Amino acid sequence: MEIDPFIFRLSIFILSIFIGYYVVWSVTPSLHTPLMSVTNAISSVIIVGAIIAGLAGNSESIFNVSSIFGFLAISLAAINIFGGFLVTQRMLQMYKKKKKDK
Amino acid sequence: MSANLSAIFYLISGILFILALRGLSSPETSRQGNLFGILGMIIAITVTFLSIGSFSSGFIYVLIFLLVGGLVGAFIAYKIPMTAMPELVAGFHSLVGLAAVFVAISAFLNPGAFNLGSAGNIKLGSLIEMSIGAVIGAITFSGSIIAFLKLQGIMSGSPITFRGQHLLNALILISIIVLIYLLCSTQSSNLFWFLLVVSFLIGFLLIIPIGGADMPVVISMLNSYSGWAAAGIGFTLENSALIITGALVGSSGAILSYIMCKGMNRSFFNVILGGFGATEQSSTQNKEQRPVKSGNAEDAAFLMKNASSVIIVPGYGMAVAQAQHALREMVDTLKKNDIKVSYAIHPVAGRMPGHMNVLLAEANVPYDEVFELEEINNDFANADVAFVIGANDVTNPVAKTDPQSPIYGMPVLDVEKCKSVLFVKRSLSPGYAGIDNELFYRDNTLMLFADAKKMTEDITKNL
């Protein structure tokens, strides 16, 4: 009997939870805020679904109800992607070590 | 691009996201980690475009919407003050949630575009996955909006409770499960819309009873939800990048919630059921006034000048008063006088995990002077002065001594073991837990009643 592809996706999902568990425990507590903003940014990879939805309309009807929701989702996810990564970068740039010559 | 090839690229972008989180294990590697994350995102988006292949005229609109969102996001990222980070993160969570809902709606209306069957005849597995994604997305959205309003101060931070609240929530949660079941058997679009409305409602109801200082748990929890929503959509779209990311974000948020709950010695359910701090307030009002020693900036400066080591304990009040820069200037002056200064951060100080660390980093405080509770708690006994600025409950010795106290068992900073304690506070009002802080009445405590920023500046002048 063939294995349902769903099982493979479920395996990826469960293994990723374990990876996430160990990786996140190794994050230093002082970087918990950047952790939240970067997880925010990467969870916006949901934009791939939004792009598929946005491009689903054919040339006569680019804007149908389904693709409009896709376009809106693209914008929302894009706010998060750009905002999330940039604000994380801005925060991380501030974390400096003690200057040695002090 | 063939489906197999794009699946491999999605896997690569998923791995890059793992490396992005891995980079955060130390500040040195974190910036590189962030670049991995950006690279992963670029790969995922490019592959999506290439896999669709036929560049219809819709493509230009995709770019326009992408660009508009991107510009808004970049603008926010550069303008936002660091003190507003909790609001920003809550706001961003709401967007992920809403995006998940929109993608689910889109997939429900036009399942053909996603290879999920045809409208009214969607594959059962996909329908369940997209319903779960949409429900969690909707809860994330409305819950984050409430968290945002509470953090922003537009909505009162105090818990909103009413009779039968938990019963109502339980009924709604059950109705969501029933609705998903009915939706799967009838494929009716009316049920789908109704499911969304109910989910928005429960997100709203779940967060209103939770008070302001429990926001670190709420934000972490919503962070987790946004991940599970993304994973739900990932299953629907059969996209491994989305599944991997969803799982990473989901477990990340869950771990942060756990750390925050542990920092308050409360169970997750105790926080989620809400209403904390609302009941005890009345009893404290009848208490008689006890004597406290209060001083001014000169007294504080005198104490610190004669100290050889000072430990700073910042809290949410520092963020509210925007006192982090003034604080660093004070510390610079202390250091010039060869006084050893370090910072002690309680896990739940502020309104989100790591909130204080970011503010101190913004004020150019080197991160190797900032310590977590376990690292520094033994040092208080050897320090001369503890300078508590904007923190309250996390220093209350009652948590160690009084089993009747609502915060009993919560790990606290052993501030009272210092030779002297300087406590910057605007008044004697109790903290979030609604209880008096024993520390105020100790012989070695000097209360400095003032705005945190102003007091810090005055002390610097007197040093």
XYZ file of C-alpha atoms in Angstrom:
565
model
C 0.000 0.000 0.000
C 1.233 3.454 -0.843
C 1.937 5.988 1.879
C -0.244 9.074 1.723
C 1.868 12.208 0.985
C 0.152 13.781 3.982
C 2.179 11.475 6.215
C 5.400 12.854 4.730
C 4.271 16.417 5.401
C 3.276 15.430 8.908
C 6.752 13.960 9.419
C 8.367 17.211 8.282
C 6.055 19.109 10.616
C 6.772 17.019 13.676
C 10.516 16.896 13.091
C 10.501 20.680 12.648
C 8.756 21.099 15.995
C 11.609 19.168 17.574
C 14.205 21.251 15.727
C 12.394 24.391 16.842
C 12.304 23.158 20.419
C 16.061 22.612 20.643
C 17.040 25.649 18.602
C 14.850 28.032 20.584
C 16.076 26.760 23.954
C 19.585 27.674 22.817
C 18.553 31.288 22.125
C 20.036 33.594 24.742
C 17.314 35.295 26.849
C 18.664 38.747 26.049
C 17.705 38.150 22.407
C 14.124 37.056 23.075
C 12.662 40.222 21.605
C 14.580 39.881 18.321
C 13.542 36.206 18.360
C 9.901 37.260 18.353
C 10.338 39.808 15.593
C 12.288 37.413 13.385
C 9.803 34.571 13.883
C 7.216 37.118 12.887
C 9.071 37.855 9.688
C 9.645 34.238 8.737
C 6.087 33.152 9.456
C 5.124 35.628 6.748
C 6.465 33.094 4.257
C 2.715 32.541 4.032
C 3.137 35.084 1.225
C 3.827 32.157 -1.120
C 0.181 31.147 -0.704
C -0.897 34.725 -1.229
C 1.089 35.001 -4.461
C -0.457 31.801 -5.836
C -3.889 33.174 -4.924
C -3.153 36.550 -6.488
C -1.972 35.053 -9.767
C -4.833 32.580 -10.008
C -7.083 34.964 -11.934
C -6.956 34.645 -15.737
C -6.178 37.561 -18.031
C -9.848 38.570 -18.466
C -10.544 38.756 -14.778
C -7.405 39.556 -12.805
C -9.525 40.819 -9.983
C -11.999 38.265 -8.759
C -12.958 37.822 -5.128
C -10.402 35.068 -4.608
C -7.468 36.950 -6.136
C -8.352 40.173 -4.319
C -7.992 38.349 -1.017
C -4.695 37.058 -2.371
C -3.489 40.562 -3.213
C -4.480 41.873 0.215
C -2.678 38.980 1.867
C 0.427 39.797 -0.207
C 0.459 43.329 1.187
C -0.104 42.208 4.766
C 2.627 39.592 4.562
C 4.980 42.055 2.842
C 4.544 44.556 5.694
C 5.591 41.806 8.041
C 8.497 40.532 5.963
C 10.105 43.918 5.419
C 9.103 45.309 8.803
C 10.071 42.167 10.684
C 13.500 41.624 9.158
C 14.444 45.309 9.194
C 13.402 45.924 12.770
C 15.266 42.766 13.819
C 18.364 44.006 12.010
C 17.989 47.386 13.705
C 17.748 45.764 17.124
C 20.630 43.357 16.591
C 22.870 46.189 15.494
C 22.464 47.724 18.936
C 23.827 44.725 20.828
C 27.446 45.626 21.428
C 30.165 44.289 23.650
C 32.070 46.357 26.155
C 34.764 48.452 24.492
C 38.114 47.023 25.477
C 39.934 50.325 25.913
C 37.633 51.469 28.691
C 10.094 25.067 -12.776
C 9.132 21.492 -11.970
C 7.238 20.793 -8.779
C 10.056 18.620 -7.467
C 12.697 21.265 -8.008
C 10.631 23.966 -6.309
C 9.947 21.614 -3.395
C 13.714 21.293 -2.923
C 14.129 25.056 -2.951
C 11.326 25.418 -0.395
C 13.199 22.939 1.768
C 16.358 25.045 1.443
C 14.513 28.159 2.505
C 13.091 26.236 5.471
C 16.635 25.260 6.492
C 17.766 28.879 6.173
C 14.979 29.847 8.575
C 16.247 27.276 11.067
C 19.717 28.825 10.768
C 18.203 32.270 11.305
C 16.877 31.176 14.691
C 20.057 29.278 15.465
C 22.038 32.510 14.960
C 20.216 34.090 17.887
C 22.109 31.879 20.334
C 24.605 34.715 20.710
C 24.616 38.386 19.712
C 27.749 37.891 17.559
C 26.120 35.355 15.270
C 22.674 36.920 15.340
C 23.180 39.428 12.536
C 24.400 36.707 10.206
C 21.389 34.633 11.250
C 19.059 37.418 10.236
C 20.689 37.511 6.795
C 20.041 33.758 6.450
C 16.398 34.486 7.200
C 16.228 37.196 4.541
C 17.916 34.891 2.015
C 15.422 32.125 2.834
C 12.534 34.514 2.228
C 13.967 35.710 -1.110
C 14.369 32.094 -2.260
C 10.823 31.182 -1.228
C 9.274 34.150 -3.042
C 11.388 33.729 -6.194
C 10.621 30.021 -6.416
C 6.908 30.733 -6.090
C 7.049 33.116 -9.039
C 9.074 30.676 -11.141
C 6.844 27.715 -10.333
C 3.755 29.546 -11.547
C 5.641 30.178 -14.773
C 3.015 31.842 -16.928
C 3.454 35.518 -16.180
C -0.015 36.805 -16.760
C -0.815 40.472 -16.393
C -1.672 39.737 -12.778
C 2.056 39.595 -12.112
C 2.421 43.365 -12.149
C -0.305 43.695 -9.525
C 1.430 41.148 -7.329
C 4.559 43.290 -7.481
C 2.619 46.463 -6.728
C 0.949 44.982 -3.640
C 4.255 43.489 -2.560
C 5.993 46.826 -2.923
C 3.283 48.810 -1.143
C 3.334 46.404 1.808
C 7.129 46.365 1.783
C 7.380 50.149 1.880
C 4.898 50.385 4.736
C 6.790 47.698 6.624
C 10.188 49.329 6.049
C 8.832 52.698 7.091
C 7.439 51.263 10.343
C 10.667 49.375 11.043
C 12.772 52.536 10.830
C 10.384 54.851 12.645
C 9.281 52.714 15.576
C 10.826 53.673 18.926
C 12.349 50.733 20.794
C 10.006 51.278 23.747
C 7.078 50.470 21.440
C 8.451 47.050 20.489
C 5.731 45.050 22.319
C 2.985 46.913 20.441
C 4.825 46.450 17.171
C 5.221 42.714 17.654
C 1.554 42.381 18.636
C 0.605 44.371 15.542
C 2.752 42.181 13.317
C 1.199 39.040 14.781
C -2.226 40.320 13.855
C -1.070 40.778 10.248
C 0.248 37.201 10.006
C -3.074 36.003 11.373
C -5.099 38.044 8.920
C -2.888 37.023 5.987
C -3.488 33.379 6.918
C -7.233 34.005 6.980
C -7.130 35.731 3.568
C -5.117 32.923 1.987
C -7.571 30.409 3.416
C -10.539 32.393 2.041
C -8.850 32.613 -1.318
C -8.179 28.887 -1.347
C -11.752 28.157 -0.311
C -13.201 30.309 -3.101
C -10.819 29.163 -5.824
C -9.481 25.752 -4.806
C -8.531 24.952 -8.405
C -5.618 27.404 -8.271
C -4.131 25.419 -5.391
C -4.897 21.925 -6.800
C -7.376 21.267 -4.018
C -10.312 20.189 -6.144
C -13.125 22.499 -7.263
C -15.343 24.958 -5.441
C -17.967 23.120 -3.417
C -15.997 19.912 -3.825
C -12.727 20.504 -1.983
C -10.652 17.514 -0.921
C -11.624 16.601 2.630
C -8.095 16.717 4.067
C -7.398 20.112 2.504
C -10.674 21.512 3.780
C -9.874 20.438 7.335
C -6.346 21.878 7.073
C -7.509 25.199 5.674
C -10.282 25.494 8.280
C -7.781 24.943 11.069
C -5.389 27.464 9.485
C -8.190 29.996 9.101
C -9.538 29.509 12.638
C -6.123 29.890 14.291
C -5.314 32.794 11.967
C -8.537 34.560 12.932
C -7.900 33.990 16.653
C -4.355 35.310 16.222
C -5.686 38.369 14.429
C -8.366 39.488 16.852
C -6.369 38.423 19.922
C -3.346 40.414 18.752
C -5.501 43.447 18.053
C -6.693 43.397 21.672
C -3.128 42.869 22.918
C -2.013 45.781 20.740
C -4.754 48.082 22.060
C -3.943 47.146 25.667
C -0.216 47.703 25.185
C -0.790 50.960 23.325
C -2.962 52.167 26.221
C -5.949 52.749 23.929
C -7.729 50.050 25.892
C -7.360 49.756 29.652
C -4.734 47.241 30.694
C -6.869 45.967 33.529
C -8.606 42.630 33.036
C -12.173 42.721 31.733
C -14.204 39.948 33.292
C -17.893 39.109 33.408
C -20.052 36.294 34.705
C -20.113 33.145 32.646
C -17.067 34.209 30.682
C -15.351 30.840 30.776
C -18.583 29.009 29.988
C -19.175 31.257 26.972
C -15.621 30.712 25.727
C -15.943 26.965 26.158
C -19.215 26.950 24.219
C -17.685 28.960 21.385
C -14.677 26.644 21.192
C -16.982 23.629 20.999
C -19.081 25.339 18.339
C -15.924 25.884 16.263
C -15.273 22.146 16.223
C -18.903 21.442 15.315
C -18.781 24.058 12.560
C -15.634 22.537 11.039
C -17.334 19.148 11.070
C -20.467 20.539 9.399
C -18.382 22.486 6.898
C -16.575 19.333 5.875
C -19.776 17.410 5.349
C -21.700 20.159 3.501
C -18.946 22.329 1.901
C -21.311 25.259 2.434
C -19.650 28.640 2.043
C -22.078 30.199 4.551
C -20.719 27.879 7.213
C -17.194 28.886 6.259
C -17.944 32.581 6.774
C -19.749 31.854 10.008
C -16.746 29.848 11.206
C -14.496 32.845 10.553
C -16.770 35.250 12.430
C -16.943 32.955 15.446
C -13.155 32.554 15.414
C -12.602 36.311 15.348
C -14.983 36.581 18.282
C -13.245 33.959 20.408
C -9.833 35.575 19.792
C -11.258 38.802 21.135
C -12.904 37.140 24.145
C -9.824 35.119 25.042
C -7.567 38.139 25.477
C -9.809 40.746 27.171
C -9.661 39.122 30.647
C -5.855 39.127 30.667
C -4.159 42.043 32.426
C -1.359 44.280 31.232
C 1.558 42.710 33.076
C 0.611 39.259 31.767
C 1.203 40.551 28.254
C 4.592 38.777 27.960
C 2.700 35.477 28.094
C -0.018 36.697 25.735
C 2.402 37.987 23.124
C 4.409 34.763 23.234
C 1.224 32.730 22.982
C -0.017 34.715 19.979
C 3.440 34.306 18.451
C 2.941 30.586 18.798
C -0.579 30.752 17.307
C 0.653 32.669 14.271
C 3.077 29.795 13.673
C 0.386 27.109 13.918
C -1.813 29.141 11.545
C 1.036 29.291 9.021
C 1.597 25.555 9.405
C -2.107 24.869 8.822
C -1.966 26.839 5.571
C 1.317 25.075 4.756
C -0.447 21.704 4.911
C -3.198 23.023 2.654
C -0.719 24.335 0.089
C 1.520 21.269 0.501
C 4.435 23.633 0.954
C 7.322 22.428 3.096
C 8.814 25.907 3.689
C 5.548 26.972 5.261
C 5.201 23.765 7.300
C 8.773 23.984 8.638
C 8.432 27.672 9.475
C 5.054 27.214 11.091
C 6.424 24.463 13.319
C 9.493 26.546 14.245
C 7.473 29.628 15.104
C 4.831 27.596 16.885
C 7.319 25.889 19.163
C 9.297 29.099 19.652
C 6.235 30.945 20.931
C 5.253 28.007 23.116
C 8.697 27.907 24.742
C 8.644 31.653 25.352
C 5.203 31.380 26.974
C 6.537 28.607 29.191
C 9.575 30.691 30.220
C 7.346 33.676 31.003
C 4.909 31.591 33.068
C 7.806 30.093 34.989
C 9.129 33.599 35.625
C 5.842 34.346 37.396
C 5.434 30.913 38.982
C 1.997 30.607 37.460
C 0.556 27.925 35.264
C -0.257 28.709 31.660
C -3.958 28.176 32.338
C -3.897 30.503 35.322
C -2.652 33.274 33.031
C -4.980 32.446 30.139
C -8.091 32.302 32.299
C -7.215 35.837 33.295
C -8.473 38.223 35.924
C -5.196 38.209 37.864
C -4.622 41.219 40.096
C -8.215 42.384 39.848
C -9.483 40.885 43.098
C -6.752 41.755 45.568
C -6.744 45.497 44.945
C -9.655 46.307 47.247
C -8.034 44.738 50.302
C -4.875 46.825 50.046
C -6.739 50.110 50.118
C -7.842 49.661 53.732
C -4.326 49.081 54.952
C -2.896 51.591 57.347
C 0.038 53.699 56.283
C 3.385 52.324 57.323
C 6.447 54.523 57.631
C 8.871 54.639 54.750
C 12.156 56.451 54.341
C 12.153 58.727 51.373
C 14.991 60.731 49.949
C 15.993 62.976 47.099
C 18.522 62.846 44.309
C 21.302 64.198 46.525
C 20.888 61.389 49.062
C 20.881 58.838 46.274
C 23.990 60.328 44.687
C 25.762 60.314 48.057
C 24.963 56.640 48.635
C 26.107 55.647 45.191
C 29.289 57.699 45.273
C 30.375 55.848 48.389
C 29.525 52.443 46.967
C 31.973 50.160 45.276
C 29.382 48.138 43.400
C 25.905 49.013 42.179
C 23.295 46.711 40.646
C 20.579 48.252 38.509
C 17.155 46.577 38.400
C 15.109 47.966 35.504
C 11.428 47.260 34.937
C 8.469 48.322 32.840
C 8.431 51.751 34.515
C 11.793 52.503 32.910
C 10.274 51.869 29.497
C 7.264 54.051 30.272
C 9.451 56.927 31.444
C 11.893 56.367 28.516
C 14.639 56.547 31.126
C 17.126 54.122 29.532
C 19.411 56.829 28.077
C 19.425 58.882 31.270
C 20.176 55.686 33.162
C 23.169 54.875 30.982
C 24.536 58.392 31.498
C 24.238 57.935 35.230
C 26.068 54.620 34.969
C 28.830 56.211 32.864
C 29.397 58.763 35.599
C 29.471 56.013 38.222
C 32.013 54.083 36.191
C 34.244 57.134 35.974
C 34.326 57.004 39.766
C 35.506 53.365 39.559
C 32.221 51.939 40.754
C 31.334 48.519 39.398
C 27.909 48.529 37.776
C 25.846 45.643 36.478
C 22.229 45.182 35.423
C 19.848 42.518 36.706
C 16.945 41.527 34.469
C 13.977 39.525 35.700
C 12.494 37.170 33.069
C 9.139 38.976 33.081
C 10.427 42.544 33.395
C 8.643 44.672 30.822
C 5.817 43.735 28.525
C 7.479 41.124 26.340
C 10.336 38.628 26.592
C 13.681 40.415 26.399
C 12.050 43.867 26.471
C 14.551 45.371 28.953
C 17.551 43.943 27.112
C 16.559 45.701 23.903
C 16.047 49.027 25.653
C 19.419 48.801 27.393
C 21.067 47.819 24.112
C 19.452 50.851 22.510
C 21.010 53.046 25.196
C 24.414 51.561 24.279
C 24.714 49.414 27.378
C 27.138 46.581 26.492
C 25.304 43.261 26.688
C 28.016 41.673 28.820
C 27.055 43.976 31.700
C 23.461 42.740 31.623
C 22.654 39.581 33.591
C 19.712 37.238 33.967
C 18.156 36.487 37.334
C 20.022 33.207 37.977
C 23.351 34.705 36.948
C 23.259 37.682 39.265
C 20.977 36.832 42.184
C 23.848 35.779 44.463
C 25.686 39.043 43.846
C 23.130 41.214 45.638
C 24.480 40.128 49.019
C 27.899 41.552 48.111
C 26.685 44.716 46.411
C 26.478 48.070 48.131
C 23.556 49.640 46.329
C 20.620 48.211 44.356
C 18.990 50.800 42.127
C 15.430 49.690 41.324
C 14.002 51.693 38.466
C 10.490 50.910 37.299
C 10.365 47.380 38.694
C 8.139 46.372 41.601
C 6.616 42.914 42.045
C 9.779 41.188 40.789
C 11.691 42.516 43.829
C 9.069 41.751 46.475
C 10.558 39.547 49.217
C 7.025 38.401 50.119
C 7.285 35.927 47.253
C 9.821 34.037 49.353
C 8.229 34.371 52.791
C 4.440 34.562 52.672
C 2.613 31.485 51.335
C -0.645 33.485 51.374
C 0.634 35.992 48.849
C -0.589 35.701 45.252
C 3.010 35.921 44.067
C 4.350 33.324 46.518
C 6.917 31.101 44.845
C 7.633 33.486 42.021
C 11.385 33.813 41.497
C 12.377 37.313 42.646
C 15.558 39.346 42.607
C 17.141 39.327 46.089
C 17.368 43.098 46.124
C 16.846 43.348 49.908
C 20.185 41.626 50.525
C 22.048 44.707 49.306
C 23.462 47.095 51.893
C 21.086 49.756 50.672
C 18.261 49.838 48.178
C 17.265 52.871 46.142
C 13.721 52.519 44.851
C 12.638 54.947 42.143
C 8.863 55.072 41.996
C 6.202 57.662 41.523
C 4.120 56.629 44.541
C 3.653 53.836 47.035
C 0.886 52.282 44.957
C 1.056 48.504 44.706
C 2.325 46.838 41.565
C 0.425 44.725 39.101
C -0.195 41.867 41.524
C -2.128 44.328 43.697
C -0.016 43.700 46.784
C 2.233 45.887 48.855
C 5.949 45.548 48.331
C 7.636 44.660 51.654
C 10.789 46.225 50.342
C 9.366 49.760 50.702
C 9.304 49.483 54.498
C 12.735 48.007 55.071
C 15.330 49.975 57.004
C 17.859 49.798 54.215
C 15.428 51.055 51.558
C 15.356 54.654 50.447
C 12.342 55.581 48.343
C 12.920 58.135 45.599
C 9.485 59.454 44.662
C 9.775 60.915 41.184
C 9.546 60.225 37.494
C 12.248 57.674 36.673
C 13.885 59.746 33.962
C 13.929 62.981 35.918
C 15.261 61.328 39.059
C 18.042 59.594 37.140
C 19.086 62.854 35.522
C 19.077 64.638 38.880
C 21.242 61.934 40.434
C 23.757 62.271 37.604
C 23.963 66.014 38.260
C 24.656 65.357 41.930
C 27.327 62.747 41.388
